Amino acid sequence: MLIAKVIGTTVSTIKDEKLVGYKLLIVRQTDELGQVFGKPFVAVDTVDAGIGDLVLTCSGSSARQTEQTKDKPVDAVIMSIIDSLDVEGKTVFQKTA
Amino acid sequence: MLIAKVIGTTVSTIKDEKLVGYKLLIVRQTDELGQVFGKPFVAVDTVDAGIGDLVLTCSGSSARQTEQTKDKPVDAVIMSIIDSLDVEGKTVFQKTA
Amino acid sequence: MLIAKVIGTTVSTIKDEKLVGYKLLIVRQTDELGQVFGKPFVAVDTVDAGIGDLVLTCSGSSARQTEQTKDKPVDAVIMSIIDSLDVEGKTVFQKTA
Amino acid sequence: MLIAKVIGTTVSTIKDEKLVGYKLLIVRQTDELGQVFGKPFVAVDTVDAGIGDLVLTCSGSSARQTEQTKDKPVDAVIMSIIDSLDVEGKTVFQKTA
Amino acid sequence: MLIAKVIGTTVSTIKDEKLVGYKLLIVRQTDELGQVFGKPFVAVDTVDAGIGDLVLTCSGSSARQTEQTKDKPVDAVIMSIIDSLDVEGKTVFQKTA
């Protein structure tokens, strides 16, 4: 899984019928401190994540193993909102309430 | 999924019989503003996308989860045409009519 | 799928028994003009491609969706020989007869 | 598989129900000497690994082939703790007791 | 598939039970001339490869398509030892006896 930050949303009228009703968020991978780097990708949101949230994304066929994404043409899913990250015993990220 | 821009088409006479009748488009990944970067790849079009369209592509085994691509030897599919992209509350891309 | 150019062949006596009789070609990815870049990989040939041909390769589990590669331990297949590439309305590559 | 070093942990309250009870560790890939490089990713721990351990990680659909990760939305698993690494006949890494 | 060179071995006592008895080798990808580059990864050996051998590796779910790796949590397998590599009609690598 990747640690990623939600940065935006996509809107599409024309899409595969299996995707109707799904929220597709734009995310960017972060390092272990929650700092974004690299280029954006798009993931299906299954946990009601919001802009700015740090999340875990799962890719490939494993992205279809949640109840909501089963048999869907999606290759990335947000399946967790991160509360905190600890690195070598120190809390380096804490979600603000 | 990746945000990508359709830049071209491929023509092939000799191909796996399962691919007969499919439109294979050349796309390049874009960033969250719709600016292309990186090298091109080829995706099966399932939504009648056109040159210049911003689309979502799905890769790997998930690319075979649309009705049209089931059991096909394809590893990337265009399954959505993007209307707009919002980043941190601002609309950064809007499809022109 | 990737646009790739066939540059060579591999010969192996010791191999998984499921691979006996298959032609494994060395290819390199190309850009949308057919210019090679990056490092080589090896793909099973299902369309009788030759050295110098521009082809489409399919990777991952999708590489096992042709008749010849079903249930084989192969992660890349050549499943099309490219006749021509068009980018933004212009023909940028044309296979020579 | 990748050689990776465990560097931290993630805590999530909101997550896919299939992930409840799983330990998700932050790891970074290492070279053949056990030196970390590159960006972190997150893997399910199935072998009770600890911070600082050198481990093997398995990605993609193969990450779902352990008893604990079957049918789970996870794309990386720690399925081995490395005791030692030998390169060209020399022991280049030895786990300290 | 990738052309890779076997450079070392890994030893693990604590591991998923499905991996007991398997030889896990450290390999590095090579170019079409057999020159290594990039970072190492680990692959299950199914062909009794030795240090210094040039091999073909298969990744992802396809790595589970050999008899030995079926249903195993492995994402890379060595399924062939390379005898020779030909590039544009010239033999650029020949295994020494």
PDB file of N, CA and C in Angstrom, chain C:
ATOM      1  N   MET C   1      -1.004  -1.134 -22.836  1.00  0.00           N
ATOM      2  CA  MET C   1      -0.035  -1.746 -23.712  1.00  0.00           C
ATOM      3  C   MET C   1       1.089  -0.746 -23.994  1.00  0.00           C
ATOM      4  N   LEU C   2       2.227  -1.292 -24.353  1.00  0.00           N
ATOM      5  CA  LEU C   2       3.351  -0.448 -24.700  1.00  0.00           C
ATOM      6  C   LEU C   2       3.678  -0.616 -26.174  1.00  0.00           C
ATOM      7  N   ILE C   3       4.149   0.463 -26.781  1.00  0.00           N
ATOM      8  CA  ILE C   3       4.705   0.378 -28.123  1.00  0.00           C
ATOM      9  C   ILE C   3       6.163  -0.025 -27.933  1.00  0.00           C
ATOM     10  N   ALA C   4       6.597  -1.067 -28.627  1.00  0.00           N
ATOM     11  CA  ALA C   4       7.949  -1.572 -28.424  1.00  0.00           C
ATOM     12  C   ALA C   4       8.545  -2.007 -29.748  1.00  0.00           C
ATOM     13  N   LYS C   5       9.864  -2.066 -29.780  1.00  0.00           N
ATOM     14  CA  LYS C   5      10.570  -2.504 -30.979  1.00  0.00           C
ATOM     15  C   LYS C   5      11.297  -3.809 -30.671  1.00  0.00           C
ATOM     16  N   VAL C   6      11.183  -4.751 -31.581  1.00  0.00           N
ATOM     17  CA  VAL C   6      11.866  -6.025 -31.404  1.00  0.00           C
ATOM     18  C   VAL C   6      13.338  -5.840 -31.759  1.00  0.00           C
ATOM     19  N   ILE C   7      14.230  -6.167 -30.806  1.00  0.00           N
ATOM     20  CA  ILE C   7      15.657  -5.966 -31.079  1.00  0.00           C
ATOM     21  C   ILE C   7      16.470  -7.262 -31.047  1.00  0.00           C
ATOM     22  N   GLY C   8      15.916  -8.339 -30.501  1.00  0.00           N
ATOM     23  CA  GLY C   8      16.734  -9.540 -30.428  1.00  0.00           C
ATOM     24  C   GLY C   8      15.976 -10.763 -29.968  1.00  0.00           C
ATOM     25  N   THR C   9      16.731 -11.837 -29.769  1.00  0.00           N
ATOM     26  CA  THR C   9      16.134 -13.101 -29.353  1.00  0.00           C
ATOM     27  C   THR C   9      16.914 -13.687 -28.181  1.00  0.00           C
ATOM     28  N   THR C  10      16.252 -14.574 -27.439  1.00  0.00           N
ATOM     29  CA  THR C  10      16.907 -15.280 -26.344  1.00  0.00           C
ATOM     30  C   THR C  10      16.848 -16.773 -26.615  1.00  0.00           C
ATOM     31  N   VAL C  11      17.904 -17.476 -26.226  1.00  0.00           N
ATOM     32  CA  VAL C  11      17.921 -18.936 -26.346  1.00  0.00           C
ATOM     33  C   VAL C  11      18.161 -19.533 -24.968  1.00  0.00           C
ATOM     34  N   SER C  12      17.307 -20.506 -24.600  1.00  0.00           N
ATOM     35  CA  SER C  12      17.419 -21.152 -23.292  1.00  0.00           C
ATOM     36  C   SER C  12      17.157 -22.637 -23.428  1.00  0.00           C
ATOM     37  N   THR C  13      18.051 -23.449 -22.910  1.00  0.00           N
ATOM     38  CA  THR C  13      17.811 -24.888 -22.894  1.00  0.00           C
ATOM     39  C   THR C  13      17.072 -25.270 -21.612  1.00  0.00           C
ATOM     40  N   ILE C  14      17.544 -24.737 -20.517  1.00  0.00           N
ATOM     41  CA  ILE C  14      16.932 -25.037 -19.219  1.00  0.00           C
ATOM     42  C   ILE C  14      15.835 -24.026 -18.962  1.00  0.00           C
ATOM     43  N   LYS C  15      14.594 -24.515 -18.900  1.00  0.00           N
ATOM     44  CA  LYS C  15      13.474 -23.596 -18.685  1.00  0.00           C
ATOM     45  C   LYS C  15      12.270 -24.368 -18.183  1.00  0.00           C
ATOM     46  N   ASP C  16      11.305 -23.634 -17.653  1.00  0.00           N
ATOM     47  CA  ASP C  16      10.067 -24.252 -17.214  1.00  0.00           C
ATOM     48  C   ASP C  16       9.439 -24.994 -18.391  1.00  0.00           C
ATOM     49  N   GLU C  17       8.938 -26.190 -18.123  1.00  0.00           N
ATOM     50  CA  GLU C  17       8.440 -27.026 -19.212  1.00  0.00           C
ATOM     51  C   GLU C  17       7.287 -26.370 -19.994  1.00  0.00           C
ATOM     52  N   LYS C  18       6.570 -25.469 -19.343  1.00  0.00           N
ATOM     53  CA  LYS C  18       5.465 -24.792 -20.028  1.00  0.00           C
ATOM     54  C   LYS C  18       5.948 -23.820 -21.108  1.00  0.00           C
ATOM     55  N   LEU C  19       7.247 -23.545 -21.108  1.00  0.00           N
ATOM     56  CA  LEU C  19       7.780 -22.574 -22.069  1.00  0.00           C
ATOM     57  C   LEU C  19       8.404 -23.223 -23.297  1.00  0.00           C
ATOM     58  N   VAL C  20       8.459 -24.554 -23.313  1.00  0.00           N
ATOM     59  CA  VAL C  20       9.069 -25.243 -24.442  1.00  0.00           C
ATOM     60  C   VAL C  20       8.308 -24.908 -25.734  1.00  0.00           C
ATOM     61  N   GLY C  21       9.063 -24.493 -26.753  1.00  0.00           N
ATOM     62  CA  GLY C  21       8.455 -24.202 -28.050  1.00  0.00           C
ATOM     63  C   GLY C  21       8.044 -22.760 -28.252  1.00  0.00           C
ATOM     64  N   TYR C  22       8.244 -21.921 -27.238  1.00  0.00           N
ATOM     65  CA  TYR C  22       7.848 -20.519 -27.380  1.00  0.00           C
ATOM     66  C   TYR C  22       9.024 -19.652 -27.806  1.00  0.00           C
ATOM     67  N   LYS C  23       8.719 -18.663 -28.615  1.00  0.00           N
ATOM     68  CA  LYS C  23       9.743 -17.714 -29.050  1.00  0.00           C
ATOM     69  C   LYS C  23       9.723 -16.528 -28.103  1.00  0.00           C
ATOM     70  N   LEU C  24      10.848 -16.282 -27.457  1.00  0.00           N
ATOM     71  CA  LEU C  24      10.959 -15.184 -26.502  1.00  0.00           C
ATOM     72  C   LEU C  24      11.847 -14.100 -27.111  1.00  0.00           C
ATOM     73  N   LEU C  25      11.255 -12.956 -27.388  1.00  0.00           N
ATOM     74  CA  LEU C  25      11.970 -11.884 -28.062  1.00  0.00           C
ATOM     75  C   LEU C  25      12.369 -10.778 -27.095  1.00  0.00           C
ATOM     76  N   ILE C  26      13.509 -10.157 -27.398  1.00  0.00           N
ATOM     77  CA  ILE C  26      13.948  -8.993 -26.626  1.00  0.00           C
ATOM     78  C   ILE C  26      13.374  -7.749 -27.282  1.00  0.00           C
ATOM     79  N   VAL C  27      12.701  -6.934 -26.502  1.00  0.00           N
ATOM     80  CA  VAL C  27      12.096  -5.713 -27.041  1.00  0.00           C
ATOM     81  C   VAL C  27      12.494  -4.522 -26.176  1.00  0.00           C
ATOM     82  N   ARG C  28      12.370  -3.360 -26.751  1.00  0.00           N
ATOM     83  CA  ARG C  28      12.545  -2.131 -25.975  1.00  0.00           C
ATOM     84  C   ARG C  28      11.364  -1.214 -26.245  1.00  0.00           C
ATOM     85  N   GLN C  29      10.891  -0.557 -25.189  1.00  0.00           N
ATOM     86  CA  GLN C  29       9.761   0.359 -25.348  1.00  0.00           C
ATOM     87  C   GLN C  29      10.154   1.506 -26.278  1.00  0.00           C
ATOM     88  N   THR C  30       9.196   2.018 -27.031  1.00  0.00           N
ATOM     89  CA  THR C  30       9.442   3.200 -27.865  1.00  0.00           C
ATOM     90  C   THR C  30       8.455   4.297 -27.474  1.00  0.00           C
ATOM     91  N   ASP C  31       8.749   5.492 -27.941  1.00  0.00           N
ATOM     92  CA  ASP C  31       7.783   6.574 -27.772  1.00  0.00           C
ATOM     93  C   ASP C  31       6.766   6.507 -28.904  1.00  0.00           C
ATOM     94  N   GLU C  32       5.930   7.534 -29.021  1.00  0.00           N
ATOM     95  CA  GLU C  32       4.839   7.510 -30.000  1.00  0.00           C
ATOM     96  C   GLU C  32       5.334   7.663 -31.430  1.00  0.00           C
ATOM     97  N   LEU C  33       6.633   7.941 -31.608  1.00  0.00           N
ATOM     98  CA  LEU C  33       7.213   8.038 -32.950  1.00  0.00           C
ATOM     99  C   LEU C  33       7.948   6.758 -33.337  1.00  0.00           C
ATOM    100  N   GLY C  34       8.004   5.818 -32.385  1.00  0.00           N
ATOM    101  CA  GLY C  34       8.694   4.574 -32.669  1.00  0.00           C
ATOM    102  C   GLY C  34      10.171   4.602 -32.292  1.00  0.00           C
ATOM    103  N   GLN C  35      10.603   5.636 -31.556  1.00  0.00           N
ATOM    104  CA  GLN C  35      11.995   5.740 -31.125  1.00  0.00           C
ATOM    105  C   GLN C  35      12.172   4.996 -29.802  1.00  0.00           C
ATOM    106  N   VAL C  36      13.135   4.078 -29.756  1.00  0.00           N
ATOM    107  CA  VAL C  36      13.338   3.274 -28.549  1.00  0.00           C
ATOM    108  C   VAL C  36      13.933   4.118 -27.428  1.00  0.00           C
ATOM    109  N   PHE C  37      13.628   3.720 -26.206  1.00  0.00           N
ATOM    110  CA  PHE C  37      14.247   4.337 -25.025  1.00  0.00           C
ATOM    111  C   PHE C  37      14.207   3.287 -23.923  1.00  0.00           C
ATOM    112  N   GLY C  38      14.946   3.528 -22.890  1.00  0.00           N
ATOM    113  CA  GLY C  38      14.875   2.659 -21.720  1.00  0.00           C
ATOM    114  C   GLY C  38      15.513   1.297 -21.935  1.00  0.00           C
ATOM    115  N   LYS C  39      15.299   0.426 -20.968  1.00  0.00           N
ATOM    116  CA  LYS C  39      15.967  -0.866 -20.909  1.00  0.00           C
ATOM    117  C   LYS C  39      15.113  -1.961 -21.540  1.00  0.00           C
ATOM    118  N   PRO C  40      15.753  -3.054 -21.981  1.00  0.00           N
ATOM    119  CA  PRO C  40      15.016  -4.109 -22.671  1.00  0.00           C
ATOM    120  C   PRO C  40      14.231  -5.000 -21.719  1.00  0.00           C
ATOM    121  N   PHE C  41      13.183  -5.603 -22.262  1.00  0.00           N
ATOM    122  CA  PHE C  41      12.505  -6.689 -21.557  1.00  0.00           C
ATOM    123  C   PHE C  41      12.205  -7.776 -22.581  1.00  0.00           C
ATOM    124  N   VAL C  42      11.687  -8.880 -22.106  1.00  0.00           N
ATOM    125  CA  VAL C  42      11.498 -10.047 -22.959  1.00  0.00           C
ATOM    126  C   VAL C  42      10.013 -10.393 -23.011  1.00  0.00           C
ATOM    127  N   ALA C  43       9.495 -10.631 -24.213  1.00  0.00           N
ATOM    128  CA  ALA C  43       8.076 -10.939 -24.381  1.00  0.00           C
ATOM    129  C   ALA C  43       7.895 -12.161 -25.269  1.00  0.00           C
ATOM    130  N   VAL C  44       6.855 -12.934 -24.981  1.00  0.00           N
ATOM    131  CA  VAL C  44       6.499 -14.073 -25.825  1.00  0.00           C
ATOM    132  C   VAL C  44       5.893 -13.550 -27.120  1.00  0.00           C
ATOM    133  N   ASP C  45       6.323 -14.100 -28.220  1.00  0.00           N
ATOM    134  CA  ASP C  45       5.815 -13.664 -29.516  1.00  0.00           C
ATOM    135  C   ASP C  45       4.648 -14.553 -29.941  1.00  0.00           C
ATOM    136  N   THR C  46       3.493 -13.967 -30.197  1.00  0.00           N
ATOM    137  CA  THR C  46       2.327 -14.743 -30.652  1.00  0.00           C
ATOM    138  C   THR C  46       1.907 -14.352 -32.063  1.00  0.00           C
ATOM    139  N   VAL C  47       2.640 -13.437 -32.692  1.00  0.00           N
ATOM    140  CA  VAL C  47       2.215 -12.933 -34.006  1.00  0.00           C
ATOM    141  C   VAL C  47       3.328 -13.022 -35.052  1.00  0.00           C
ATOM    142  N   ASP C  48       4.346 -13.823 -34.765  1.00  0.00           N
ATOM    143  CA  ASP C  48       5.463 -14.020 -35.701  1.00  0.00           C
ATOM    144  C   ASP C  48       6.144 -12.698 -36.065  1.00  0.00           C
ATOM    145  N   ALA C  49       6.484 -11.940 -35.057  1.00  0.00           N
ATOM    146  CA  ALA C  49       7.168 -10.654 -35.253  1.00  0.00           C
ATOM    147  C   ALA C  49       8.628 -10.899 -35.604  1.00  0.00           C
ATOM    148  N   GLY C  50       9.236  -9.916 -36.260  1.00  0.00           N
ATOM    149  CA  GLY C  50      10.639 -10.035 -36.644  1.00  0.00           C
ATOM    150  C   GLY C  50      11.461  -8.893 -36.073  1.00  0.00           C
ATOM    151  N   ILE C  51      12.778  -9.051 -36.148  1.00  0.00           N
ATOM    152  CA  ILE C  51      13.687  -8.003 -35.666  1.00  0.00           C
ATOM    153  C   ILE C  51      13.370  -6.692 -36.389  1.00  0.00           C
ATOM    154  N   GLY C  52      13.245  -5.616 -35.637  1.00  0.00           N
ATOM    155  CA  GLY C  52      12.980  -4.317 -36.223  1.00  0.00           C
ATOM    156  C   GLY C  52      11.510  -3.941 -36.252  1.00  0.00           C
ATOM    157  N   ASP C  53      10.625  -4.938 -36.095  1.00  0.00           N
ATOM    158  CA  ASP C  53       9.190  -4.639 -36.100  1.00  0.00           C
ATOM    159  C   ASP C  53       8.793  -3.799 -34.884  1.00  0.00           C
ATOM    160  N   LEU C  54       7.860  -2.909 -35.119  1.00  0.00           N
ATOM    161  CA  LEU C  54       7.216  -2.187 -34.027  1.00  0.00           C
ATOM    162  C   LEU C  54       5.986  -2.999 -33.619  1.00  0.00           C
ATOM    163  N   VAL C  55       5.852  -3.260 -32.340  1.00  0.00           N
ATOM    164  CA  VAL C  55       4.776  -4.143 -31.865  1.00  0.00           C
ATOM    165  C   VAL C  55       4.071  -3.531 -30.660  1.00  0.00           C
ATOM    166  N   LEU C  56       2.949  -4.134 -30.295  1.00  0.00           N
ATOM    167  CA  LEU C  56       2.295  -3.809 -29.027  1.00  0.00           C
ATOM    168  C   LEU C  56       2.556  -4.951 -28.055  1.00  0.00           C
ATOM    169  N   THR C  57       2.943  -4.602 -26.834  1.00  0.00           N
ATOM    170  CA  THR C  57       3.129  -5.617 -25.807  1.00  0.00           C
ATOM    171  C   THR C  57       2.110  -5.400 -24.699  1.00  0.00           C
ATOM    172  N   CYS C  58       1.684  -6.502 -24.130  1.00  0.00           N
ATOM    173  CA  CYS C  58       0.707  -6.488 -23.040  1.00  0.00           C
ATOM    174  C   CYS C  58       1.375  -7.179 -21.847  1.00  0.00           C
ATOM    175  N   SER C  59       1.227  -6.616 -20.664  1.00  0.00           N
ATOM    176  CA  SER C  59       1.960  -7.106 -19.501  1.00  0.00           C
ATOM    177  C   SER C  59       1.046  -7.646 -18.396  1.00  0.00           C
ATOM    178  N   GLY C  60       1.677  -8.306 -17.446  1.00  0.00           N
ATOM    179  CA  GLY C  60       0.964  -8.783 -16.263  1.00  0.00           C
ATOM    180  C   GLY C  60       0.065  -9.955 -16.582  1.00  0.00           C
ATOM    181  N   SER C  61      -0.994 -10.113 -15.787  1.00  0.00           N
ATOM    182  CA  SER C  61      -1.892 -11.254 -15.974  1.00  0.00           C
ATOM    183  C   SER C  61      -2.562 -11.197 -17.341  1.00  0.00           C
ATOM    184  N   SER C  62      -2.722 -10.021 -17.889  1.00  0.00           N
ATOM    185  CA  SER C  62      -3.328  -9.868 -19.216  1.00  0.00           C
ATOM    186  C   SER C  62      -2.484 -10.531 -20.303  1.00  0.00           C
ATOM    187  N   ALA C  63      -1.199 -10.694 -20.036  1.00  0.00           N
ATOM    188  CA  ALA C  63      -0.326 -11.362 -20.998  1.00  0.00           C
ATOM    189  C   ALA C  63      -0.674 -12.843 -21.148  1.00  0.00           C
ATOM    190  N   ARG C  64      -1.497 -13.348 -20.246  1.00  0.00           N
ATOM    191  CA  ARG C  64      -1.892 -14.763 -20.321  1.00  0.00           C
ATOM    192  C   ARG C  64      -3.271 -14.948 -20.965  1.00  0.00           C
ATOM    193  N   GLN C  65      -3.794 -13.904 -21.601  1.00  0.00           N
ATOM    194  CA  GLN C  65      -5.143 -13.969 -22.170  1.00  0.00           C
ATOM    195  C   GLN C  65      -5.152 -14.302 -23.656  1.00  0.00           C
ATOM    196  N   THR C  66      -4.014 -14.619 -24.246  1.00  0.00           N
ATOM    197  CA  THR C  66      -4.051 -15.109 -25.625  1.00  0.00           C
ATOM    198  C   THR C  66      -4.139 -16.631 -25.564  1.00  0.00           C
ATOM    199  N   GLU C  67      -4.537 -17.220 -26.694  1.00  0.00           N
ATOM    200  CA  GLU C  67      -4.641 -18.690 -26.766  1.00  0.00           C
ATOM    201  C   GLU C  67      -3.307 -19.365 -26.419  1.00  0.00           C
ATOM    202  N   GLN C  68      -2.228 -18.784 -26.945  1.00  0.00           N
ATOM    203  CA  GLN C  68      -0.913 -19.411 -26.778  1.00  0.00           C
ATOM    204  C   GLN C  68      -0.333 -19.271 -25.369  1.00  0.00           C
ATOM    205  N   THR C  69      -0.730 -18.227 -24.650  1.00  0.00           N
ATOM    206  CA  THR C  69      -0.070 -17.944 -23.371  1.00  0.00           C
ATOM    207  C   THR C  69      -0.915 -18.316 -22.152  1.00  0.00           C
ATOM    208  N   LYS C  70      -2.071 -18.880 -22.372  1.00  0.00           N
ATOM    209  CA  LYS C  70      -2.964 -19.268 -21.269  1.00  0.00           C
ATOM    210  C   LYS C  70      -2.223 -20.155 -20.248  1.00  0.00           C
ATOM    211  N   ASP C  71      -2.298 -19.761 -18.976  1.00  0.00           N
ATOM    212  CA  ASP C  71      -1.699 -20.540 -17.869  1.00  0.00           C
ATOM    213  C   ASP C  71      -0.175 -20.688 -17.938  1.00  0.00           C
ATOM    214  N   LYS C  72       0.477 -19.868 -18.733  1.00  0.00           N
ATOM    215  CA  LYS C  72       1.933 -19.946 -18.848  1.00  0.00           C
ATOM    216  C   LYS C  72       2.586 -18.943 -17.887  1.00  0.00           C
ATOM    217  N   PRO C  73       3.809 -19.267 -17.442  1.00  0.00           N
ATOM    218  CA  PRO C  73       4.529 -18.309 -16.595  1.00  0.00           C
ATOM    219  C   PRO C  73       5.194 -17.220 -17.422  1.00  0.00           C
ATOM    220  N   VAL C  74       4.385 -16.386 -18.052  1.00  0.00           N
ATOM    221  CA  VAL C  74       4.887 -15.276 -18.860  1.00  0.00           C
ATOM    222  C   VAL C  74       4.166 -13.999 -18.434  1.00  0.00           C
ATOM    223  N   ASP C  75       4.912 -12.906 -18.356  1.00  0.00           N
ATOM    224  CA  ASP C  75       4.313 -11.646 -17.904  1.00  0.00           C
ATOM    225  C   ASP C  75       4.337 -10.561 -18.978  1.00  0.00           C
ATOM    226  N   ALA C  76       4.700 -10.930 -20.195  1.00  0.00           N
ATOM    227  CA  ALA C  76       4.661  -9.966 -21.304  1.00  0.00           C
ATOM    228  C   ALA C  76       4.482 -10.729 -22.594  1.00  0.00           C
ATOM    229  N   VAL C  77       3.614 -10.212 -23.446  1.00  0.00           N
ATOM    230  CA  VAL C  77       3.320 -10.879 -24.713  1.00  0.00           C
ATOM    231  C   VAL C  77       3.268  -9.833 -25.827  1.00  0.00           C
ATOM    232  N   ILE C  78       3.764 -10.231 -26.989  1.00  0.00           N
ATOM    233  CA  ILE C  78       3.585  -9.408 -28.190  1.00  0.00           C
ATOM    234  C   ILE C  78       2.316  -9.901 -28.850  1.00  0.00           C
ATOM    235  N   MET C  79       1.274  -9.048 -28.898  1.00  0.00           N
ATOM    236  CA  MET C  79       0.015  -9.541 -29.464  1.00  0.00           C
ATOM    237  C   MET C  79      -0.451  -8.728 -30.663  1.00  0.00           C
ATOM    238  N   SER C  80       0.443  -7.913 -31.219  1.00  0.00           N
ATOM    239  CA  SER C  80       0.072  -7.128 -32.398  1.00  0.00           C
ATOM    240  C   SER C  80       1.328  -6.554 -33.051  1.00  0.00           C
ATOM    241  N   ILE C  81       1.344  -6.544 -34.378  1.00  0.00           N
ATOM    242  CA  ILE C  81       2.404  -5.853 -35.116  1.00  0.00           C
ATOM    243  C   ILE C  81       1.811  -4.535 -35.615  1.00  0.00           C
ATOM    244  N   ILE C  82       2.491  -3.449 -35.345  1.00  0.00           N
ATOM    245  CA  ILE C  82       1.944  -2.129 -35.678  1.00  0.00           C
ATOM    246  C   ILE C  82       2.198  -1.801 -37.149  1.00  0.00           C
ATOM    247  N   ASP C  83       1.113  -1.401 -37.842  1.00  0.00           N
ATOM    248  CA  ASP C  83       1.240  -0.942 -39.231  1.00  0.00           C
ATOM    249  C   ASP C  83       1.580   0.537 -39.269  1.00  0.00           C
ATOM    250  N   SER C  84       0.853   1.305 -38.452  1.00  0.00           N
ATOM    251  CA  SER C  84       1.101   2.747 -38.462  1.00  0.00           C
ATOM    252  C   SER C  84       0.673   3.379 -37.151  1.00  0.00           C
ATOM    253  N   LEU C  85       1.283   4.505 -36.863  1.00  0.00           N
ATOM    254  CA  LEU C  85       0.952   5.295 -35.675  1.00  0.00           C
ATOM    255  C   LEU C  85       0.578   6.695 -36.146  1.00  0.00           C
ATOM    256  N   ASP C  86      -0.539   7.180 -35.642  1.00  0.00           N
ATOM    257  CA  ASP C  86      -0.976   8.542 -35.949  1.00  0.00           C
ATOM    258  C   ASP C  86      -0.988   9.365 -34.667  1.00  0.00           C
ATOM    259  N   VAL C  87      -0.370  10.531 -34.696  1.00  0.00           N
ATOM    260  CA  VAL C  87      -0.391  11.409 -33.530  1.00  0.00           C
ATOM    261  C   VAL C  87      -0.965  12.766 -33.947  1.00  0.00           C
ATOM    262  N   GLU C  88      -2.028  13.140 -33.293  1.00  0.00           N
ATOM    263  CA  GLU C  88      -2.716  14.412 -33.581  1.00  0.00           C
ATOM    264  C   GLU C  88      -2.957  14.611 -35.070  1.00  0.00           C
ATOM    265  N   GLY C  89      -3.424  13.537 -35.704  1.00  0.00           N
ATOM    266  CA  GLY C  89      -3.835  13.658 -37.100  1.00  0.00           C
ATOM    267  C   GLY C  89      -2.760  13.401 -38.137  1.00  0.00           C
ATOM    268  N   LYS C  90      -1.506  13.298 -37.695  1.00  0.00           N
ATOM    269  CA  LYS C  90      -0.443  13.024 -38.665  1.00  0.00           C
ATOM    270  C   LYS C  90       0.087  11.608 -38.499  1.00  0.00           C
ATOM    271  N   THR C  91       0.384  10.960 -39.625  1.00  0.00           N
ATOM    272  CA  THR C  91       1.001   9.644 -39.564  1.00  0.00           C
ATOM    273  C   THR C  91       2.477   9.825 -39.245  1.00  0.00           C
ATOM    274  N   VAL C  92       2.886   9.342 -38.063  1.00  0.00           N
ATOM    275  CA  VAL C  92       4.266   9.546 -37.623  1.00  0.00           C
ATOM    276  C   VAL C  92       5.108   8.290 -37.784  1.00  0.00           C
ATOM    277  N   PHE C  93       4.428   7.161 -38.001  1.00  0.00           N
ATOM    278  CA  PHE C  93       5.155   5.914 -38.272  1.00  0.00           C
ATOM    279  C   PHE C  93       4.363   5.079 -39.259  1.00  0.00           C
ATOM    280  N   GLN C  94       5.070   4.520 -40.237  1.00  0.00           N
ATOM    281  CA  GLN C  94       4.441   3.646 -41.228  1.00  0.00           C
ATOM    282  C   GLN C  94       5.378   2.470 -41.442  1.00  0.00           C
ATOM    283  N   LYS C  95       4.846   1.263 -41.269  1.00  0.00           N
ATOM    284  CA  LYS C  95       5.669   0.071 -41.453  1.00  0.00           C
ATOM    285  C   LYS C  95       6.087  -0.027 -42.920  1.00  0.00           C
ATOM    286  N   THR C  96       7.371  -0.289 -43.138  1.00  0.00           N
ATOM    287  CA  THR C  96       7.828  -0.461 -44.515  1.00  0.00           C
ATOM    288  C   THR C  96       7.564  -1.902 -44.933  1.00  0.00           C
ATOM    289  N   ALA C  97       7.164  -2.071 -46.186  1.00  0.00           N
ATOM    290  CA  ALA C  97       6.760  -3.404 -46.667  1.00  0.00           C
ATOM    291  C   ALA C  97       7.964  -4.343 -46.747  1.00  0.00           C
TER     292      ALA C  97
END
